[in-house]
Coordinates of C-alpha atoms in Angstrom, one line a residue:
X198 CA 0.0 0.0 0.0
X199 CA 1.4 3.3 -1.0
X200 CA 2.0 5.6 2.1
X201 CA 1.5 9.0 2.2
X202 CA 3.4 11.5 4.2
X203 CA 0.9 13.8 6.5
X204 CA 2.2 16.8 9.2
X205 CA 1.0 15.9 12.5
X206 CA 0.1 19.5 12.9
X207 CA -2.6 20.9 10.9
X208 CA -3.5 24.6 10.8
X209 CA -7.0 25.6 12.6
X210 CA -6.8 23.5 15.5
X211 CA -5.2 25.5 18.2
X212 CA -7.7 28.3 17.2
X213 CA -10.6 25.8 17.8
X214 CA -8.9 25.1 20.9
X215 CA -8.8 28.3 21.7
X216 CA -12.3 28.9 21.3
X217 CA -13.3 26.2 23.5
X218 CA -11.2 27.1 26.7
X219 CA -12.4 30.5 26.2
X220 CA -16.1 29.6 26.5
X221 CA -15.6 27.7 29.2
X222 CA -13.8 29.9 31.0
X223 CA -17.2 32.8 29.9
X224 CA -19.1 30.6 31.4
X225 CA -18.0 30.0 34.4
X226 CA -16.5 33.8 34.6
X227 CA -19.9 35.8 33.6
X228 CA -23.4 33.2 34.0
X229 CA -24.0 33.8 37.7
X230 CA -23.2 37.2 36.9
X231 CA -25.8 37.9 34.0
X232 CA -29.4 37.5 36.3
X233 CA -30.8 41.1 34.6
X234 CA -30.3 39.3 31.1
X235 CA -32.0 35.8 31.5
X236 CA -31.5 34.9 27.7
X237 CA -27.5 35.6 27.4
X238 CA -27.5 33.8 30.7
X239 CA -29.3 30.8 29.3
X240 CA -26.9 31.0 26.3
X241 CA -23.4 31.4 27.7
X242 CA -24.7 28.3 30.3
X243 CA -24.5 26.7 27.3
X244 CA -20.7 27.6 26.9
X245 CA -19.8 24.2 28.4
X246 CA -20.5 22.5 25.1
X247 CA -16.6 23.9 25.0
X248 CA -15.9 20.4 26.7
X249 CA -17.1 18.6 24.5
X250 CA -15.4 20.6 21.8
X251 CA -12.1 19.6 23.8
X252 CA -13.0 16.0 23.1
X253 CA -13.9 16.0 19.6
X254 CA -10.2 17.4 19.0
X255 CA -8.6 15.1 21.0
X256 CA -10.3 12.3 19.1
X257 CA -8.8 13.5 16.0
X258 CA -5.6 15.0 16.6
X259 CA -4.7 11.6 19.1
X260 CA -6.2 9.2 17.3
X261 CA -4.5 10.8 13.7
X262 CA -1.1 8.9 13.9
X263 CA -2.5 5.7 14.5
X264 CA -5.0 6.3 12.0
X265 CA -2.2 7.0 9.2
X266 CA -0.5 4.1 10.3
X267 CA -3.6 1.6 10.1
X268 CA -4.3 3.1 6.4
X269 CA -0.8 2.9 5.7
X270 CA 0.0 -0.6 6.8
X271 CA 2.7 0.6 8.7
X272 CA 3.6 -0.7 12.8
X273 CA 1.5 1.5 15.0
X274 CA 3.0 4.2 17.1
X275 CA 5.1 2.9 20.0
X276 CA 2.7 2.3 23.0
X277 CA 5.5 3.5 25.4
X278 CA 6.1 6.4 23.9
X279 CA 2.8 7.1 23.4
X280 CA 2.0 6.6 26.7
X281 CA 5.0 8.7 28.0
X282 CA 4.3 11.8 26.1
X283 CA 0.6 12.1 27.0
X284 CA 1.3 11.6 30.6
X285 CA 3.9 14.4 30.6
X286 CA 1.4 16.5 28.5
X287 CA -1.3 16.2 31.2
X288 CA 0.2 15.0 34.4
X289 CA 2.7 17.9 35.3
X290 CA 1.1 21.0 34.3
X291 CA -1.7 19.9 36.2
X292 CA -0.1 18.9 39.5
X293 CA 1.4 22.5 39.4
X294 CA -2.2 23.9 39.2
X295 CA -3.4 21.4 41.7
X296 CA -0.8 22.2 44.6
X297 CA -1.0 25.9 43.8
X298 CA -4.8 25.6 44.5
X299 CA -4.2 23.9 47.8
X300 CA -0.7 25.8 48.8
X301 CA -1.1 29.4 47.4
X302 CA -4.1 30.1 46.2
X303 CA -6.3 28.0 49.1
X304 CA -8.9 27.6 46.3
X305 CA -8.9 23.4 47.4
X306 CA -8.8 22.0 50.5
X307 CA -7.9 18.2 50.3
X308 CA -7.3 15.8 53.9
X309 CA -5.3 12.6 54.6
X310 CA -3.2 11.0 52.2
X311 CA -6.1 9.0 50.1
X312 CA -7.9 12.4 48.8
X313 CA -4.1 13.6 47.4
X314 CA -3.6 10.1 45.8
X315 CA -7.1 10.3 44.2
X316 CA -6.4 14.1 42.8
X317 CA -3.2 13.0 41.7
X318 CA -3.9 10.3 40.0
X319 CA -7.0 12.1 38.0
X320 CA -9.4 8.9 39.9
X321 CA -11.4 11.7 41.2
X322 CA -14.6 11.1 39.2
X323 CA -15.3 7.7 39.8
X324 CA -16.5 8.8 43.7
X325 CA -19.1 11.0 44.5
X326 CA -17.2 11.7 47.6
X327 CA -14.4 12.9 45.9
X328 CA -15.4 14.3 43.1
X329 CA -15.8 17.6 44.1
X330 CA -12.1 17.8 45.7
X331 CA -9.6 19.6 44.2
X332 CA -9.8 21.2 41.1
X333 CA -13.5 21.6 40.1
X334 CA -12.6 21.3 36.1
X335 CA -10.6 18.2 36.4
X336 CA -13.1 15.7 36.2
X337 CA -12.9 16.6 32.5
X338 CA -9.3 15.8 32.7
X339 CA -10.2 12.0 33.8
X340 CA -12.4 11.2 30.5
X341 CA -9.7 12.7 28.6
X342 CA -6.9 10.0 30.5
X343 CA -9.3 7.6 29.8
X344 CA -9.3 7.9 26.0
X345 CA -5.2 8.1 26.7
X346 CA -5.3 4.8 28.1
X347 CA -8.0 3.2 26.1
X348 CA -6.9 4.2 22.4
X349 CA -3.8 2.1 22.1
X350 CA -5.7 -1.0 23.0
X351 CA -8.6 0.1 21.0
X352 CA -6.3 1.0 17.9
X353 CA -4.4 -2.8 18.3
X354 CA -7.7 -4.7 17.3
X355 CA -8.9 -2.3 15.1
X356 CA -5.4 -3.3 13.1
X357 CA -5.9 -6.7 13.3
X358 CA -8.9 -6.2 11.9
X359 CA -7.3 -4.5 8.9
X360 CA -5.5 -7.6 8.3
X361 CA -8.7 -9.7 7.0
X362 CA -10.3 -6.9 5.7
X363 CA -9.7 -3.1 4.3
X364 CA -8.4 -0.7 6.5
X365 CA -11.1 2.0 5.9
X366 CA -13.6 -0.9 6.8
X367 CA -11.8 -1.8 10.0
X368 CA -11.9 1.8 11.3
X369 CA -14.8 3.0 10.2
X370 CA -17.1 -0.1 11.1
X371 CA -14.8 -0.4 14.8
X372 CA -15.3 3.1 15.3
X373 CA -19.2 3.7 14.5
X374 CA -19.2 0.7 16.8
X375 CA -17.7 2.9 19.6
X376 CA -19.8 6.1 18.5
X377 CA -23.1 3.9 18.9
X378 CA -21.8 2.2 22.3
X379 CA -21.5 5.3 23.4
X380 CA -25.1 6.4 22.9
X381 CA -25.8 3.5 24.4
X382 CA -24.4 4.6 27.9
X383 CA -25.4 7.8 27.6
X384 CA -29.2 6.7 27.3
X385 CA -28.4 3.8 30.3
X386 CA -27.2 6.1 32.7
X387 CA -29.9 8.6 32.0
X388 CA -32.7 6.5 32.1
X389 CA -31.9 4.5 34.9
X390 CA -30.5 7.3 37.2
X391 CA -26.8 6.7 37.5
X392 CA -25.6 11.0 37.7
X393 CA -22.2 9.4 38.3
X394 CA -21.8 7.6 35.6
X395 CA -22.8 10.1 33.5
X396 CA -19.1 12.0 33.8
X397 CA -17.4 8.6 33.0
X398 CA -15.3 8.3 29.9
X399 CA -18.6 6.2 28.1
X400 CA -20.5 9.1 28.7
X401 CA -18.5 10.9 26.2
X402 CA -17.3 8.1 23.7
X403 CA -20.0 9.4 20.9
X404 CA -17.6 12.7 20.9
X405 CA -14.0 11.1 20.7
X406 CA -16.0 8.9 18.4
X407 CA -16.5 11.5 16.1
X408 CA -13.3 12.9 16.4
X409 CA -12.0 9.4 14.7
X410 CA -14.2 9.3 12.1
X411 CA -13.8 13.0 10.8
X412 CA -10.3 12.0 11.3
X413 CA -10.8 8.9 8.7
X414 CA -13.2 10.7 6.4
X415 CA -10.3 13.5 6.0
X416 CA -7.7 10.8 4.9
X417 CA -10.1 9.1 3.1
X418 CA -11.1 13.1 1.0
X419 CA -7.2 13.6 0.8
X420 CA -6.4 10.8 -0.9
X421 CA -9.1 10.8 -2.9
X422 CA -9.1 14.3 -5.1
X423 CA -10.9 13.1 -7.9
X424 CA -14.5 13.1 -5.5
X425 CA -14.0 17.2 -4.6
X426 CA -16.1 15.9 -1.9
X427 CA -13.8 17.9 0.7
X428 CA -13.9 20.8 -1.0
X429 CA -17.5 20.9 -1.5
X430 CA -17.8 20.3 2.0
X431 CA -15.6 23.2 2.9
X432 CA -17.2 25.4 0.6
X433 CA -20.5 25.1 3.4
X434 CA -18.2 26.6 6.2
X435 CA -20.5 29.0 6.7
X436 CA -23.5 26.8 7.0
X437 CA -21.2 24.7 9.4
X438 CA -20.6 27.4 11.4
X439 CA -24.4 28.4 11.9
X440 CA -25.6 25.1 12.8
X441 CA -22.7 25.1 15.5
X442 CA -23.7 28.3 17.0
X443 CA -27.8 27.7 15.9
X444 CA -26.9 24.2 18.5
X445 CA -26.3 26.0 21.5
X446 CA -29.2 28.3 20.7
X447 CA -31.3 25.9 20.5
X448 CA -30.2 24.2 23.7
X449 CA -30.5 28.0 25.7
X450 CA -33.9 28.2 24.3
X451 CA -35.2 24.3 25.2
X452 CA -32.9 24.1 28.7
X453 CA -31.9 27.3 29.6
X454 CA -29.9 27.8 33.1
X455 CA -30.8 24.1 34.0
X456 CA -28.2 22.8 32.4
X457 CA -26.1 24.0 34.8
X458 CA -26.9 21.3 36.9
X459 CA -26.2 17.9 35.6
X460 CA -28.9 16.3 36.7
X461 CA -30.8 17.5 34.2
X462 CA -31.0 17.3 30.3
X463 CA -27.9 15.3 29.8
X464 CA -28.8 13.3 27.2
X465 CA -30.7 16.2 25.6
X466 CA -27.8 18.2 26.1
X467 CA -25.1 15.7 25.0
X468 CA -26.8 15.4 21.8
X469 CA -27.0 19.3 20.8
X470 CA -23.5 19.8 22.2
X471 CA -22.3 16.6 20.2
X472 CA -23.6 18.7 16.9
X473 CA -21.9 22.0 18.3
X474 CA -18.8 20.4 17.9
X475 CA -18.3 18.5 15.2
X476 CA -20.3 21.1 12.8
X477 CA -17.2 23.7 14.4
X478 CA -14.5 21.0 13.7
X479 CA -16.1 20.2 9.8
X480 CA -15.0 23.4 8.5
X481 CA -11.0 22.3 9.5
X482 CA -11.1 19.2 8.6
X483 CA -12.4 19.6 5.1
X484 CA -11.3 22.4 2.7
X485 CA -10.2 24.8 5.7
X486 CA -8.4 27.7 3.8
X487 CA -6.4 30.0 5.8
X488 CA -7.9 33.2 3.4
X489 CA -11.4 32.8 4.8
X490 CA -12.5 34.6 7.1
X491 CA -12.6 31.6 9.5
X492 CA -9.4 30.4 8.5
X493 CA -7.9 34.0 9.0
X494 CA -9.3 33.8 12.4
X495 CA -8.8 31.0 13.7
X496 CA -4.6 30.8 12.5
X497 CA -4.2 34.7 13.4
X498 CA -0.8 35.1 16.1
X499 CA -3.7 35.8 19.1
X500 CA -5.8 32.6 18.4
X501 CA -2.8 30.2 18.0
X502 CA -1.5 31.8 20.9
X503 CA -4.2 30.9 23.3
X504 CA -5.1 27.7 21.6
X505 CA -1.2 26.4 23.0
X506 CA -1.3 27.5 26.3
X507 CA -5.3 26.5 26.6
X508 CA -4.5 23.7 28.9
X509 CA -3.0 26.3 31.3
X510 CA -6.1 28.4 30.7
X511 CA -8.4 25.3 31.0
X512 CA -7.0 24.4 34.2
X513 CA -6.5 28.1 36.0
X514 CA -8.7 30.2 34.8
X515 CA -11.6 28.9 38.1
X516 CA -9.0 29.3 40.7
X517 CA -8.3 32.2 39.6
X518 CA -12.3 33.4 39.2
X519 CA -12.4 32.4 42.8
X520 CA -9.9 34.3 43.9
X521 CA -10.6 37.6 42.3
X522 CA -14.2 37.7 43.5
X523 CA -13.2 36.1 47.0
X524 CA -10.6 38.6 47.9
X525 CA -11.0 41.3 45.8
X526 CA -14.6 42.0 44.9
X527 CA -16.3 40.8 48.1
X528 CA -14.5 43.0 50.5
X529 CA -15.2 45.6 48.3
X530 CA -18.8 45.0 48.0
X531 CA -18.5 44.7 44.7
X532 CA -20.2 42.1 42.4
X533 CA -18.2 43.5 39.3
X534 CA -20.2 43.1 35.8
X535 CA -19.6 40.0 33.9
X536 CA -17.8 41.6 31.2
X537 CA -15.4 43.0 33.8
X538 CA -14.7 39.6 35.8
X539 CA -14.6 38.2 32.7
X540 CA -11.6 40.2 30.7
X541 CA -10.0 40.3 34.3
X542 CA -10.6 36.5 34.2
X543 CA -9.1 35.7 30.8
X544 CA -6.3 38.2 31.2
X545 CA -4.7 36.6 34.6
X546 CA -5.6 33.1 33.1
X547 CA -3.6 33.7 30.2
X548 CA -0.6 35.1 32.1
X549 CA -0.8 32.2 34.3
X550 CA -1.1 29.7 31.8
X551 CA 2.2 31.4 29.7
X552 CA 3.7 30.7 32.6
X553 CA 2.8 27.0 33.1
X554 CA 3.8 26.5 28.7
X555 CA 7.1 28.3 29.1
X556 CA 8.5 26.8 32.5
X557 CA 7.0 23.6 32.8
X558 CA 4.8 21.9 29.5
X559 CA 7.5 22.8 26.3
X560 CA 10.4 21.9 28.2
X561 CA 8.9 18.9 29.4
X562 CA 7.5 18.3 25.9
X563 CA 11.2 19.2 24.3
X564 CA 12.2 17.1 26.8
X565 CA 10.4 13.8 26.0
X566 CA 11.3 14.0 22.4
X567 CA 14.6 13.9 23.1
X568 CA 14.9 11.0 25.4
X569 CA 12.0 8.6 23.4

């Protein structure tokens, strides 16, 4: 089978990611803030579809070399390396965050030796007692080890698969497998009650799911020129980016602050913020062009900017929302507007988060590509 060369990196992406830390960070920044405007409160509590964003990336950017390999026929990516560089890549940057919280900041408040193993360790989701230790956001953090972990092993039978049968069969039929498993969870745990389970890895399979496939169906579009079908698709950008926004519209007008708390409209939710994030990743991943307007925003200096150090931002930017209307709203008696708190918000969070990319997450990163 002829291989084809592809750049790990593709333009676009750290602009999406961008976009999603930011509208997480909104949300949590400006919702309990915005009580005189009910309907941008119901839509920026819809800002968390961000997460899921996050996980339709992940499913295509992580998933991508072992994709190429599978199509290619070539070995798959070394498991221990594999393994090694995503562990630096979430591990470090986030114990920094973590102790900070605890040591400096006093924004967590974790006791005995079992709560800092289960923080450490990212096993804080699968307790309802700890769960809410530590840093709020990092529940998200152990889905996203979970697809880590689960990939390699996932990827292994899907190229055995490919042995006895086309590669673009093998992961396309594996992996709508996966997508509908996952719908299946997501319905179980609804219907029978488990809240729990419902911030389990399962819960969001559908979405790293997707990631995979879009990741297959651009290979498949690149190496197949004589369909246009990618740039036909890309042509609809527009389009793409209306349904994405018209999603969490939809969801502020059907759900509106309730979604705030999880117990309600998950699976309503899930769905419309499953749509929200592959219609924003279907502009890159077919026909992006950097001369459209998208495509000028999303590569311009600011948005890659952001998009790199948007795991810092990700995992700061609540500790830091505490803090500033903690200690130095409150004893002002001052609520502060949301677009205040918010700038103030994203300004320190960035800052922070530069801080957390230059000293700890490229060197490290550097590192590990030097020594595997």
């Amino acid at each position: 089978m002829t291989q084809v060369t592809r750049s790990l990196h593709l333009p676009g992406w750290d602009g999406l990611r961008a976009l999603a830390a930011t509208s997480v960070l909104v949300l949590h920044a400006a919702v309990f803030r915005l009580a005189d405007a009910p309907a941008l409160q119901a839509f920026v509590a819809q800002l968390q579809a961000g997460v899921q964003v996050f996980f339709v990336a992940s499913g295509f950017m992580v998933a991508r070399p072992f994709v190429l390999a599978i199509i290619d026929g070539r070995p798959l990516p070394a498991f221990r390396q594999y393994g090694w560089r995503r562990a630096l890549r979430i591990f470090p940057a986030y114990w920094l965050a973590l102790f900070a919280s605890a040591f400096i900041l006093g924004t967590t408040h974790l006791s005995g030796v079992g709560d800092w193993i289960t923080q450490l360790l990212l096993l804080q989701a699968y307790r309802a007692d700890t769960f809410t230790l530590g840093i709020s956001i990092a529940w998200t953090l152990t889905v996203e080890v979970a697809f880590y972990l689960l990939l390699p092993v996932f990827m292994l039978g899907v190229e055995r698969l490919a042995r006895r049968m086309s590669p673009w069969r093998a992961l396309v039929g594996s992996t709508g497998v996966a997508f509908a498993a996952g719908w299946v969870w997501v319905a179980w745990s609804v219907l029978t009650g488990h809240l729990l389970e419902t911030f389990w890895f399962p819960f969001f399979l559908p979405l790293f799911s997707a990631g995979i496939l879009l990741c297959i169906g651009a290979e498949w579009v690149e190496r197949n020129p004589q369909t246009d079908l990618g740039r036909r698709i890309g042509r609809l950008a527009p389009l793409w980016w209306a349904a994405s926004f018209g999603s969490l519209v939809l969801a502020a007008a059907l759900f509106g602050t309730s979604v705030l708390y999880r117990a309600h409209y998950s699976a309503e939710t899930q769905v419309l913020y499953t749509a929200c994030a592959v219609f924003a990743a279907l502009p890159l991943v077919f026909g992006f062009r950097r001369e459209r307007l998208d495509g000028r925003m999303l590569t311009s200096a600011a948005f890659v900017y952001v998009g790199v150090v948007s795991y810092g931002v990700y995992l700061w930017h609540n500790q830091i929302t505490t803090v500033l209307t903690d200690n130095v709203l409150a004893p002002r008696d001052m609520e502060g507007s949301a677009l205040m708190v918010t700038l103030a918000v994203f300004i320190l969070s960035v800052a922070v988060a530069s801080l957390s990319w230059f000293v700890v997450e490229r060197p490290l990163a550097r590192w590990s590509r030097r020594v595997m």
